[in-house]
mmCIF file of C-alpha atoms in Angstrom:
data_model
loop_
_atom_site.group_PDB
_atom_site.id
_atom_site.type_symbol
_atom_site.label_atom_id
_atom_site.label_comp_id
_atom_site.label_asym_id
_atom_site.label_seq_id
_atom_site.Cartn_x
_atom_site.Cartn_y
_atom_site.Cartn_z
ATOM 1 C CA MET X 20 -21.569 -6.960 9.930
ATOM 2 C CA GLU X 21 -21.639 -5.579 6.214
ATOM 3 C CA VAL X 22 -20.890 -1.962 5.982
ATOM 4 C CA PRO X 23 -22.483 0.365 3.611
ATOM 5 C CA ILE X 24 -20.531 1.550 0.694
ATOM 6 C CA ILE X 25 -20.457 5.401 0.657
ATOM 7 C CA LYS X 26 -18.485 7.120 -1.861
ATOM 8 C CA ASN X 27 -17.407 10.704 -1.282
ATOM 9 C CA GLU X 28 -16.025 11.332 -4.769
ATOM 10 C CA ALA X 29 -17.666 13.460 -7.399
ATOM 11 C CA PRO X 30 -19.490 11.787 -10.255
ATOM 12 C CA PRO X 31 -16.805 10.052 -12.532
ATOM 13 C CA SER X 32 -17.578 12.068 -15.604
ATOM 14 C CA THR X 33 -16.509 15.277 -13.769
ATOM 15 C CA GLU X 34 -13.122 13.893 -12.642
ATOM 16 C CA SER X 35 -9.843 14.647 -13.768
ATOM 17 C CA ALA X 36 -6.321 13.684 -12.550
ATOM 18 C CA PRO X 37 -5.002 16.411 -10.398
ATOM 19 C CA LYS X 38 -2.430 18.773 -11.690
ATOM 20 C CA ILE X 39 -0.782 19.103 -8.489
ATOM 21 C CA PRO X 40 -0.178 16.529 -5.590
ATOM 22 C CA PRO X 41 -3.129 16.137 -3.577
ATOM 23 C CA GLY X 42 -1.127 14.594 -0.719
ATOM 24 C CA PRO X 43 2.596 14.411 0.486
ATOM 25 C CA ILE X 44 4.993 12.832 -1.899
ATOM 26 C CA LEU X 45 8.412 11.835 -1.486
ATOM 27 C CA SER X 46 11.583 14.071 -2.521
ATOM 28 C CA ILE X 47 15.208 14.611 -1.764
ATOM 29 C CA GLY X 48 14.249 17.502 0.262
ATOM 30 C CA ALA X 49 11.698 15.820 2.425
ATOM 31 C CA LEU X 50 14.494 14.182 4.422
ATOM 32 C CA PHE X 51 15.900 17.326 5.502
ATOM 33 C CA GLY X 52 14.768 20.645 6.570
ATOM 34 C CA GLU X 53 14.510 23.351 9.222
ATOM 35 C CA GLY X 54 11.941 24.513 11.654
ATOM 36 C CA LYS X 55 11.139 23.927 15.406
ATOM 37 C CA LYS X 56 9.832 20.561 16.845
ATOM 38 C CA HIS X 57 6.362 20.242 17.473
ATOM 39 C CA PRO X 58 4.677 17.496 19.965
ATOM 40 C CA ASN X 59 3.125 14.718 18.006
ATOM 41 C CA ILE X 60 0.877 11.914 18.606
ATOM 42 C CA LEU X 61 3.719 9.222 18.130
ATOM 43 C CA ASN X 62 5.386 10.915 21.354
ATOM 44 C CA ASN X 63 2.923 8.520 23.406
ATOM 45 C CA ASP X 64 4.061 5.858 25.542
ATOM 46 C CA GLN X 65 2.317 3.296 23.569
ATOM 47 C CA VAL X 66 2.224 2.999 19.624
ATOM 48 C CA ILE X 67 1.394 0.725 17.086
ATOM 49 C CA TYR X 68 1.435 1.030 13.253
ATOM 50 C CA LEU X 69 -1.587 -0.223 11.003
ATOM 51 C CA THR X 70 -2.475 0.435 7.426
ATOM 52 C CA SER X 71 -4.464 3.441 7.920
ATOM 53 C CA GLY X 72 -6.733 5.575 10.519
ATOM 54 C CA ARG X 73 -9.885 3.641 9.974
ATOM 55 C CA MET X 74 -8.240 0.574 10.763
ATOM 56 C CA ALA X 75 -6.774 2.148 14.147
ATOM 57 C CA ILE X 76 -10.401 3.301 15.076
ATOM 58 C CA SER X 77 -11.546 -0.430 14.460
ATOM 59 C CA MET X 78 -8.696 -1.686 16.695
ATOM 60 C CA ALA X 79 -9.276 0.923 19.427
ATOM 61 C CA LEU X 80 -13.084 -0.073 19.526
ATOM 62 C CA GLN X 81 -11.940 -3.925 19.689
ATOM 63 C CA LEU X 82 -9.539 -3.070 22.500
ATOM 64 C CA GLY X 83 -12.632 -1.258 24.481
ATOM 65 C CA ASN X 84 -14.668 -4.424 23.917
ATOM 66 C CA ILE X 85 -17.112 -2.226 21.861
ATOM 67 C CA GLY X 86 -19.765 -4.444 20.136
ATOM 68 C CA GLU X 87 -23.453 -5.000 19.586
ATOM 69 C CA ASN X 88 -25.910 -2.858 21.289
ATOM 70 C CA ASP X 89 -23.105 -0.412 22.448
ATOM 71 C CA GLU X 90 -23.172 2.986 21.182
ATOM 72 C CA VAL X 91 -20.299 5.283 20.219
ATOM 73 C CA LEU X 92 -20.646 9.249 20.132
ATOM 74 C CA VAL X 93 -19.634 10.328 16.479
ATOM 75 C CA PRO X 94 -19.595 14.122 15.178
ATOM 76 C CA ALA X 95 -22.385 14.702 12.687
ATOM 77 C CA TYR X 96 -19.741 16.218 10.401
ATOM 78 C CA HIS X 97 -17.863 13.332 9.272
ATOM 79 C CA CYS X 98 -16.272 10.982 6.529
ATOM 80 C CA SER X 99 -17.871 7.651 6.209
ATOM 81 C CA SER X 100 -14.456 6.087 6.874
ATOM 82 C CA MET X 101 -15.033 7.346 10.518
ATOM 83 C CA VAL X 102 -18.449 5.557 10.938
ATOM 84 C CA ALA X 103 -17.734 2.160 9.193
ATOM 85 C CA PRO X 104 -15.276 0.845 11.727
ATOM 86 C CA ILE X 105 -17.952 1.341 14.363
ATOM 87 C CA VAL X 106 -20.608 -0.636 12.235
ATOM 88 C CA HIS X 107 -17.868 -3.226 11.193
ATOM 89 C CA ASN X 108 -17.480 -3.961 15.072
ATOM 90 C CA GLN X 109 -21.352 -3.988 15.341
ATOM 91 C CA GLY X 110 -21.624 -0.817 17.416
ATOM 92 C CA THR X 111 -24.366 1.698 17.070
ATOM 93 C CA PRO X 112 -23.027 5.344 15.863
ATOM 94 C CA VAL X 113 -24.818 8.058 17.546
ATOM 95 C CA PHE X 114 -24.438 11.407 15.957
ATOM 96 C CA TYR X 115 -23.732 14.624 17.885
ATOM 97 C CA LYS X 116 -23.816 18.414 16.749
ATOM 98 C CA ILE X 117 -20.851 20.713 16.268
ATOM 99 C CA LYS X 118 -20.813 24.316 16.583
ATOM 100 C CA PRO X 119 -20.017 26.900 13.793
ATOM 101 C CA ASP X 120 -16.391 26.785 14.727
ATOM 102 C CA MET X 121 -16.381 22.843 14.499
ATOM 103 C CA SER X 122 -16.097 22.653 18.364
ATOM 104 C CA VAL X 123 -18.155 19.806 20.234
ATOM 105 C CA ASP X 124 -21.561 20.783 21.239
ATOM 106 C CA PHE X 125 -21.430 19.379 24.983
ATOM 107 C CA ASP X 126 -25.035 20.524 25.333
ATOM 108 C CA ASP X 127 -26.062 17.982 22.471
ATOM 109 C CA LEU X 128 -23.470 15.228 24.057
ATOM 110 C CA GLU X 129 -25.373 15.207 27.132
ATOM 111 C CA LYS X 130 -28.585 14.736 25.256
ATOM 112 C CA LYS X 131 -27.361 12.019 22.914
ATOM 113 C CA THR X 132 -25.649 9.826 25.806
ATOM 114 C CA SER X 133 -27.400 7.174 27.354
ATOM 115 C CA GLY X 134 -27.135 3.837 29.426
ATOM 116 C CA HIS X 135 -25.903 2.072 26.102
ATOM 117 C CA THR X 136 -23.069 4.832 25.299
ATOM 118 C CA ARG X 137 -19.563 3.464 25.607
ATOM 119 C CA ALA X 138 -17.484 5.728 23.845
ATOM 120 C CA LEU X 139 -16.978 9.185 22.310
ATOM 121 C CA LEU X 140 -15.271 9.940 19.114
ATOM 122 C CA ALA X 141 -13.722 13.384 19.108
ATOM 123 C CA THR X 142 -12.363 14.858 16.028
ATOM 124 C CA HIS X 143 -9.738 17.620 15.536
ATOM 125 C CA TYR X 144 -10.709 18.871 12.447
ATOM 126 C CA PHE X 145 -8.146 20.071 9.827
ATOM 127 C CA GLY X 146 -5.466 20.507 12.733
ATOM 128 C CA PHE X 147 -7.371 22.632 15.222
ATOM 129 C CA PRO X 148 -7.766 20.576 18.547
ATOM 130 C CA GLN X 149 -10.989 20.321 20.263
ATOM 131 C CA ASP X 150 -11.165 21.364 24.138
ATOM 132 C CA LEU X 151 -9.576 18.062 25.349
ATOM 133 C CA PRO X 152 -9.544 18.748 29.135
ATOM 134 C CA ALA X 153 -13.415 19.311 28.912
ATOM 135 C CA LEU X 154 -13.868 16.045 26.661
ATOM 136 C CA ARG X 155 -11.768 14.068 29.180
ATOM 137 C CA LYS X 156 -13.767 15.445 32.022
ATOM 138 C CA PHE X 157 -17.174 14.702 30.295
ATOM 139 C CA CYS X 158 -16.022 11.067 29.487
ATOM 140 C CA ASP X 159 -14.624 10.333 33.020
ATOM 141 C CA ALA X 160 -17.949 11.686 34.508
ATOM 142 C CA HIS X 161 -20.027 9.197 32.179
ATOM 143 C CA ARG X 162 -17.643 6.464 32.488
ATOM 144 C CA ILE X 163 -17.022 6.234 28.533
ATOM 145 C CA LEU X 164 -14.015 5.739 26.366
ATOM 146 C CA LEU X 165 -12.514 8.793 24.673
ATOM 147 C CA ILE X 166 -10.927 8.224 21.429
ATOM 148 C CA GLU X 167 -9.080 10.947 19.950
ATOM 149 C CA ASP X 168 -9.444 11.252 16.123
ATOM 150 C CA CYS X 169 -6.085 12.753 15.358
ATOM 151 C CA ALA X 170 -6.238 11.981 11.803
ATOM 152 C CA HIS X 171 -6.153 15.621 10.836
ATOM 153 C CA SER X 172 -3.809 16.276 13.899
ATOM 154 C CA PHE X 173 -0.499 14.596 13.753
ATOM 155 C CA PHE X 174 0.885 17.741 15.514
ATOM 156 C CA GLY X 175 -0.283 19.846 18.237
ATOM 157 C CA LYS X 176 -0.699 20.766 21.848
ATOM 158 C CA VAL X 177 -3.627 21.674 24.342
ATOM 159 C CA ALA X 178 -3.143 22.884 27.757
ATOM 160 C CA GLY X 179 0.517 22.135 27.750
ATOM 161 C CA PHE X 180 0.084 18.521 26.806
ATOM 162 C CA PRO X 181 0.269 16.863 23.223
ATOM 163 C CA VAL X 182 -2.927 16.152 21.150
ATOM 164 C CA GLY X 183 -3.356 12.482 21.314
ATOM 165 C CA SER X 184 -2.334 12.157 25.125
ATOM 166 C CA TYR X 185 -5.823 12.963 26.569
ATOM 167 C CA GLY X 186 -7.751 9.915 25.031
ATOM 168 C CA ASP X 187 -7.980 6.326 26.290
ATOM 169 C CA PHE X 188 -7.068 5.759 22.641
ATOM 170 C CA SER X 189 -5.717 8.088 19.710
ATOM 171 C CA ILE X 190 -5.750 7.330 16.231
ATOM 172 C CA GLY X 191 -3.713 8.957 13.595
ATOM 173 C CA SER X 192 -4.057 8.936 9.583
ATOM 174 C CA LEU X 193 0.053 8.819 8.632
ATOM 175 C CA MET X 194 -0.789 9.144 4.947
ATOM 176 C CA LYS X 195 -2.230 12.503 5.488
ATOM 177 C CA PHE X 196 1.193 14.103 6.796
ATOM 178 C CA PHE X 197 3.796 11.988 5.382
ATOM 179 C CA PRO X 198 4.874 10.553 1.725
ATOM 180 C CA ILE X 199 3.649 7.154 2.007
ATOM 181 C CA PHE X 200 1.401 4.633 0.310
ATOM 182 C CA ASP X 201 -0.248 3.501 3.840
ATOM 183 C CA GLY X 202 -0.080 4.314 7.242
ATOM 184 C CA GLY X 203 -2.288 4.667 10.499
ATOM 185 C CA SER X 204 -1.288 4.703 14.199
ATOM 186 C CA LEU X 205 -3.129 3.733 17.241
ATOM 187 C CA THR X 206 -1.412 5.246 20.559
ATOM 188 C CA SER X 207 -2.456 5.349 24.117
ATOM 189 C CA LYS X 208 -0.990 6.804 27.445
ATOM 190 C CA GLN X 209 -3.690 4.838 29.310
ATOM 191 C CA HIS X 210 -3.602 1.059 27.783
ATOM 192 C CA ASP X 211 -0.689 -1.399 27.115
ATOM 193 C CA LEU X 212 -0.617 -2.166 23.643
ATOM 194 C CA SER X 213 2.530 -4.201 23.576
ATOM 195 C CA GLU X 214 0.839 -7.442 23.321
ATOM 196 C CA ILE X 215 -1.246 -6.635 20.400
ATOM 197 C CA SER X 216 0.204 -8.988 17.383
ATOM 198 C CA LEU X 217 -0.281 -7.719 13.644
ATOM 199 C CA LYS X 218 -0.136 -9.571 10.606
ATOM 200 C CA SER X 219 1.907 -8.631 7.390
ATOM 201 C CA GLY X 220 0.121 -7.475 4.287
ATOM 202 C CA GLY X 221 2.369 -9.907 2.186
ATOM 203 C CA LYS X 222 5.037 -9.506 -0.448
ATOM 204 C CA SER X 223 2.383 -8.039 -2.865
ATOM 205 C CA PHE X 224 1.413 -5.223 -0.498
ATOM 206 C CA GLU X 225 4.945 -4.393 0.409
ATOM 207 C CA ILE X 226 6.198 -4.237 -3.243
ATOM 208 C CA GLN X 227 3.218 -2.186 -4.024
ATOM 209 C CA SER X 228 3.965 0.278 -1.396
ATOM 210 C CA LEU X 229 7.320 0.923 -2.174
ATOM 211 C CA ILE X 230 6.694 1.218 -6.134
ATOM 212 C CA ASN X 231 3.563 3.303 -5.495
ATOM 213 C CA THR X 232 5.391 5.761 -3.307
ATOM 214 C CA LEU X 233 8.259 6.225 -5.839
ATOM 215 C CA GLU X 234 5.596 6.574 -9.002
ATOM 216 C CA LYS X 235 3.481 9.129 -7.253
ATOM 217 C CA SER X 236 6.618 11.372 -6.690
ATOM 218 C CA PHE X 237 7.552 10.718 -10.145
ATOM 219 C CA ALA X 238 4.365 11.569 -11.747
ATOM 220 C CA TYR X 239 4.540 15.276 -10.136
ATOM 221 C CA GLY X 240 8.105 15.861 -11.136
ATOM 222 C CA ARG X 241 9.909 14.814 -8.222
ATOM 223 C CA LEU X 242 13.309 12.519 -8.062
ATOM 224 C CA PRO X 243 13.769 12.911 -11.987
ATOM 225 C CA LEU X 244 17.177 10.990 -11.671
ATOM 226 C CA LEU X 245 15.565 8.080 -9.775
ATOM 227 C CA LYS X 246 12.674 8.013 -12.451
ATOM 228 C CA TRP X 247 15.283 7.781 -15.151
ATOM 229 C CA MET X 248 17.337 5.117 -13.688
ATOM 230 C CA LEU X 249 14.301 2.922 -12.694
ATOM 231 C CA PHE X 250 12.346 3.378 -16.124
ATOM 232 C CA ILE X 251 12.827 0.034 -17.483
ATOM 233 C CA PRO X 252 12.312 -1.958 -14.417
ATOM 234 C CA LEU X 253 9.183 0.057 -13.453
ATOM 235 C CA ALA X 254 7.689 -0.509 -17.176
ATOM 236 C CA LEU X 255 8.272 -4.365 -16.853
ATOM 237 C CA LYS X 256 6.691 -4.051 -13.314
ATOM 238 C CA SER X 257 3.500 -2.559 -14.962
ATOM 239 C CA TYR X 258 3.158 -5.042 -17.757
ATOM 240 C CA ILE X 259 3.466 -8.142 -15.200
ATOM 241 C CA TRP X 260 1.200 -6.482 -12.759
ATOM 242 C CA ASN X 261 -1.480 -5.856 -15.241
ATOM 243 C CA ARG X 262 -1.260 -9.231 -16.718
ATOM 244 C CA ILE X 263 -1.555 -10.638 -13.237
ATOM 245 C CA LYS X 264 -4.787 -8.596 -12.574
ATOM 246 C CA LYS X 265 -6.075 -9.436 -15.902
ATOM 247 C CA ASN X 266 -5.555 -13.089 -15.406
ATOM 248 C CA LYS X 267 -7.128 -13.046 -11.737
ATOM 249 C CA LYS X 268 -10.298 -11.151 -13.399
ATOM 250 C CA ASN X 269 -10.565 -13.666 -16.122
ATOM 251 C CA SER X 270 -10.541 -16.525 -13.873
ATOM 252 C CA GLY X 271 -13.195 -15.041 -11.513
ATOM 253 C CA GLN X 272 -10.789 -14.314 -8.628
ATOM 254 C CA SER X 273 -10.672 -11.179 -6.570
ATOM 255 C CA PHE X 274 -7.359 -9.250 -6.427
ATOM 256 C CA LYS X 275 -6.718 -7.047 -3.910
ATOM 257 C CA SER X 276 -3.072 -6.324 -2.896
ATOM 258 C CA ALA X 277 -3.497 -3.290 -0.819
ATOM 259 C CA PRO X 278 -6.221 -1.672 1.651
ATOM 260 C CA VAL X 279 -8.779 0.713 -0.182
ATOM 261 C CA ALA X 280 -7.661 3.398 2.004
ATOM 262 C CA SER X 281 -4.174 3.619 0.183
ATOM 263 C CA GLY X 282 -6.097 4.358 -2.993
ATOM 264 C CA GLY X 283 -7.886 7.320 -1.622
ATOM 265 C CA GLY X 284 -11.286 5.273 -1.037
ATOM 266 C CA PHE X 285 -13.621 5.707 1.971
ATOM 267 C CA ASP X 286 -14.700 2.287 2.555
ATOM 268 C CA PHE X 287 -13.761 -0.356 5.067
ATOM 269 C CA ASP X 288 -12.357 -3.489 3.991
ATOM 270 C CA SER X 289 -12.132 -5.730 7.124
ATOM 271 C CA GLU X 290 -9.527 -8.182 5.729
ATOM 272 C CA TRP X 291 -6.842 -5.284 6.766
ATOM 273 C CA SER X 292 -8.218 -4.571 10.126
ATOM 274 C CA ASN X 293 -5.111 -6.361 11.870
ATOM 275 C CA THR X 294 -2.384 -5.503 9.353
ATOM 276 C CA ARG X 295 0.600 -3.520 10.187
ATOM 277 C CA ILE X 296 1.833 -0.884 8.035
ATOM 278 C CA SER X 297 4.351 -1.560 5.203
ATOM 279 C CA LEU X 298 8.158 -1.670 5.841
ATOM 280 C CA ILE X 299 8.766 1.014 3.456
ATOM 281 C CA SER X 300 5.882 3.228 5.064
ATOM 282 C CA ASN X 301 7.336 2.604 8.477
ATOM 283 C CA LEU X 302 10.923 3.482 7.411
ATOM 284 C CA ILE X 303 9.574 6.903 5.901
ATOM 285 C CA VAL X 304 7.759 7.821 9.020
ATOM 286 C CA ARG X 305 10.909 7.801 10.922
ATOM 287 C CA ILE X 306 13.480 9.304 8.866
ATOM 288 C CA VAL X 307 11.383 12.296 7.179
ATOM 289 C CA SER X 308 11.859 15.707 8.887
ATOM 290 C CA LYS X 309 8.934 16.353 10.922
ATOM 291 C CA PRO X 310 10.124 19.848 11.732
ATOM 292 C CA ASP X 311 10.136 20.727 8.059
ATOM 293 C CA ILE X 312 6.809 19.204 7.754
ATOM 294 C CA ALA X 313 5.170 21.542 10.199
ATOM 295 C CA LEU X 314 6.970 24.651 9.160
ATOM 296 C CA LYS X 315 5.987 24.269 5.508
ATOM 297 C CA ARG X 316 2.203 23.362 6.288
ATOM 298 C CA ARG X 317 1.849 26.539 8.494
ATOM 299 C CA ARG X 318 3.763 28.468 5.866
ATOM 300 C CA HIS X 319 1.500 27.481 3.160
ATOM 301 C CA TYR X 320 -1.608 27.738 5.312
ATOM 302 C CA ALA X 321 -0.398 31.492 5.986
ATOM 303 C CA LEU X 322 -0.182 32.097 2.201
ATOM 304 C CA MET X 323 -3.752 30.618 1.452
ATOM 305 C CA ALA X 324 -5.253 32.604 4.487
ATOM 306 C CA ALA X 325 -3.766 35.956 3.112
ATOM 307 C CA GLN X 326 -4.909 35.483 -0.489
ATOM 308 C CA LEU X 327 -8.283 33.680 0.365
ATOM 309 C CA SER X 328 -9.451 36.310 2.751
ATOM 310 C CA GLY X 329 -11.623 39.545 2.210
ATOM 311 C CA SER X 330 -14.010 37.943 -0.391
ATOM 312 C CA GLU X 331 -17.820 38.193 -0.190
ATOM 313 C CA GLU X 332 -18.093 35.119 -1.799
ATOM 314 C CA TYR X 333 -15.919 32.614 0.526
ATOM 315 C CA TYR X 334 -13.925 32.999 3.659
ATOM 316 C CA PRO X 335 -11.332 30.804 5.746
ATOM 317 C CA LEU X 336 -13.056 28.780 8.717
ATOM 318 C CA HIS X 337 -9.898 29.603 10.649
ATOM 319 C CA PRO X 338 -8.188 32.732 9.381
ATOM 320 C CA GLU X 339 -5.148 32.256 11.542
ATOM 321 C CA LEU X 340 -3.342 28.942 13.057
ATOM 322 C CA ASP X 341 -2.886 28.550 16.656
ATOM 323 C CA LYS X 342 1.009 28.896 17.555
ATOM 324 C CA ASP X 343 1.016 24.794 18.217
ATOM 325 C CA ALA X 344 -1.397 23.866 15.292
ATOM 326 C CA VAL X 345 -0.025 22.167 11.996
ATOM 327 C CA PRO X 346 -2.804 22.156 9.579
ATOM 328 C CA TYR X 347 -3.800 19.276 7.490
ATOM 329 C CA VAL X 348 -5.732 21.162 4.826
ATOM 330 C CA PHE X 349 -7.032 24.631 4.560
ATOM 331 C CA PRO X 350 -10.664 24.707 5.212
ATOM 332 C CA LEU X 351 -12.612 27.292 2.942
ATOM 333 C CA ILE X 352 -16.299 28.186 3.460
ATOM 334 C CA VAL X 353 -17.843 28.926 -0.012
ATOM 335 C CA LYS X 354 -21.388 30.399 -0.185
ATOM 336 C CA LYS X 355 -22.092 29.165 -3.607
ATOM 337 C CA PRO X 356 -19.949 26.254 -4.232
ATOM 338 C CA ASP X 357 -21.980 24.462 -7.052
ATOM 339 C CA PRO X 358 -21.290 23.842 -9.900
ATOM 340 C CA GLY X 359 -17.929 25.579 -9.268
ATOM 341 C CA PHE X 360 -16.537 22.862 -7.132
ATOM 342 C CA TYR X 361 -17.100 20.043 -9.770
ATOM 343 C CA ALA X 362 -15.602 22.201 -12.373
ATOM 344 C CA LEU X 363 -12.710 22.819 -10.211
ATOM 345 C CA ARG X 364 -12.208 19.133 -9.688
ATOM 346 C CA ALA X 365 -12.583 18.706 -13.523
ATOM 347 C CA SER X 366 -10.056 21.214 -14.198
ATOM 348 C CA GLY X 367 -7.406 19.168 -11.901
ATOM 349 C CA ALA X 368 -7.793 21.077 -8.737
ATOM 350 C CA PRO X 369 -7.225 18.499 -5.860
ATOM 351 C CA LEU X 370 -10.025 19.799 -3.766
ATOM 352 C CA MET X 371 -12.205 17.640 -1.528
ATOM 353 C CA ARG X 372 -15.220 18.014 0.590
ATOM 354 C CA TRP X 373 -17.430 15.639 2.889
ATOM 355 C CA GLU X 374 -20.587 15.851 0.986
ATOM 356 C CA TYR X 375 -22.072 12.522 1.648
ATOM 357 C CA LEU X 376 -22.776 12.315 5.219
ATOM 358 C CA TRP X 377 -23.942 8.763 6.798
ATOM 359 C CA GLU X 378 -27.414 7.814 6.108
ATOM 360 C CA GLY X 379 -29.877 9.506 8.315
ATOM 361 C CA VAL X 380 -27.624 12.533 9.054
ATOM 362 C CA ASP X 381 -29.113 15.706 7.997
ATOM 363 C CA GLY X 382 -30.296 19.272 8.970
ATOM 364 C CA ASP X 383 -32.332 17.861 11.821
ATOM 365 C CA THR X 384 -29.337 16.021 13.257
ATOM 366 C CA CYS X 385 -26.988 19.064 13.006
ATOM 367 C CA LYS X 386 -27.351 22.165 10.530
ATOM 368 C CA ASN X 387 -23.823 23.208 10.848
ATOM 369 C CA SER X 388 -22.796 19.730 9.750
ATOM 370 C CA GLN X 389 -25.371 19.623 6.734
ATOM 371 C CA TYR X 390 -24.245 23.190 5.784
ATOM 372 C CA TYR X 391 -20.568 22.278 5.982
ATOM 373 C CA SER X 392 -20.966 19.041 3.923
ATOM 374 C CA ARG X 393 -21.686 21.242 0.835
ATOM 375 C CA HIS X 394 -20.016 24.426 1.760
ATOM 376 C CA LEU X 395 -16.840 23.447 3.193
ATOM 377 C CA ILE X 396 -14.089 22.871 0.739
ATOM 378 C CA GLN X 397 -10.599 21.274 1.724
ATOM 379 C CA ILE X 398 -7.771 22.519 0.020
ATOM 380 C CA PRO X 399 -4.318 20.842 0.325
ATOM 381 C CA CYS X 400 -1.603 22.904 2.028
ATOM 382 C CA HIS X 401 0.825 20.098 2.532
ATOM 383 C CA GLN X 402 4.575 20.258 2.847
ATOM 384 C CA ALA X 403 5.307 18.916 -0.663
ATOM 385 C CA LEU X 404 3.670 21.645 -2.589
ATOM 386 C CA LYS X 405 5.578 24.295 -4.486
ATOM 387 C CA THR X 406 4.774 28.029 -4.274
ATOM 388 C CA LYS X 407 3.768 27.987 -8.183
ATOM 389 C CA GLU X 408 1.352 25.090 -7.282
ATOM 390 C CA ILE X 409 -0.126 26.810 -4.313
ATOM 391 C CA GLU X 410 -0.560 29.965 -6.497
ATOM 392 C CA TRP X 411 -2.326 27.987 -9.255
ATOM 393 C CA ILE X 412 -4.809 26.537 -6.533
ATOM 394 C CA ILE X 413 -5.303 30.035 -5.386
ATOM 395 C CA ARG X 414 -5.920 31.529 -8.800
ATOM 396 C CA LYS X 415 -8.299 28.700 -9.999
ATOM 397 C CA ILE X 416 -10.331 29.212 -6.938
ATOM 398 C CA LYS X 417 -10.622 33.055 -7.176
ATOM 399 C CA GLU X 418 -11.814 32.566 -10.912
ATOM 400 C CA LYS X 419 -14.297 30.397 -10.081
ATOM 401 C CA PHE X 420 -15.622 31.571 -6.932
ATOM 402 C CA ASP X 421 -14.911 35.246 -6.869
ATOM 403 C CA SER X 422 -17.389 37.042 -9.034
ATOM 404 C CA SER X 423 -15.172 40.238 -9.225
ATOM 405 C CA VAL X 424 -12.106 38.247 -10.642
ATOM 406 C CA SER X 425 -14.438 36.142 -12.811
ATOM 407 C CA ASP X 426 -15.774 39.398 -14.336
ATOM 408 C CA ALA X 427 -12.149 40.857 -14.679
ATOM 409 C CA SER X 428 -10.919 38.114 -16.505
ATOM 410 C CA ALA X 429 -13.771 37.742 -18.859
#
């Protein structure tokens, strides 16, 4: 089934290349680090690696035999890449409400569950887990699958058990936590995944994954010695690559060497749905220091919480982290976000918001979701950020959204 294309970006005229890395990038320091070990979704008994989290959702639906006329409960606050796999598999998304703290509204779940309901997608927003024991109990009572959306929660624990261990299936988006070009995971403690056969993305995909991982680091001033050593071969690569794409375009042929998720898009390209993660991304996930990722993300979050609290114009959705939580981003609620949000994006601040909900989802569906789609801004707090980069983001946000700071600087 054709999936609608829904864009979550600002208009191109307001865009600017981010001045700091919007996501993790590779550095020598990423291979080493300090910090305690945190439980993570890869600790599950069964794990397979795909190219993205949305492909893992699609695979979970396939394994659950969910298709035409089957309903899947989905949170009303979402990005389109969470919903597109359901439509691709001919399922019907049914959107349920979330509460102001982004926890699941169980009363609304009861109302939305029908004889056609086959699964529930539960999202652990920004690294803060849902009430997993209650969700497991709900799904068991209604005899439906629980799919844990751990795209934002690679790490974490609930009631003594790791995030990802309660669901029939649990999906992860490894690109959000590791310095890689592609990567998603499907895990399960309930089902055997060992017989699943995945195809290779091909030589072009493998090469692009390696080169993109390096070039992204070079672009933000990391790995300078390696950049100098590879200058000539990378320049030659760019020339050849551009010629290939130009020739394909001139001949009317499509040329897609990598899934759209790796480029930051939200669409669903079904041809990559059964493709395994690239070799270099798989290797990086295995060797990068996971304790260091957790430690630095928690440290960066605490710094942002301290600096972005106390304003009448904005406030953190979660001022503090639970002891086992490791954040994906720092969620900030801004009372009057526009036009400041787009101005910040134009200045190179790598901010994001899920401003385009799926067609038909509005205030009648869930007032909290509609409000957050405009007012909740996601700020990167990943491990690769330098202190001066975090301070730059904080300063820009204060200048744009805090009237007292704006007046003082005028």
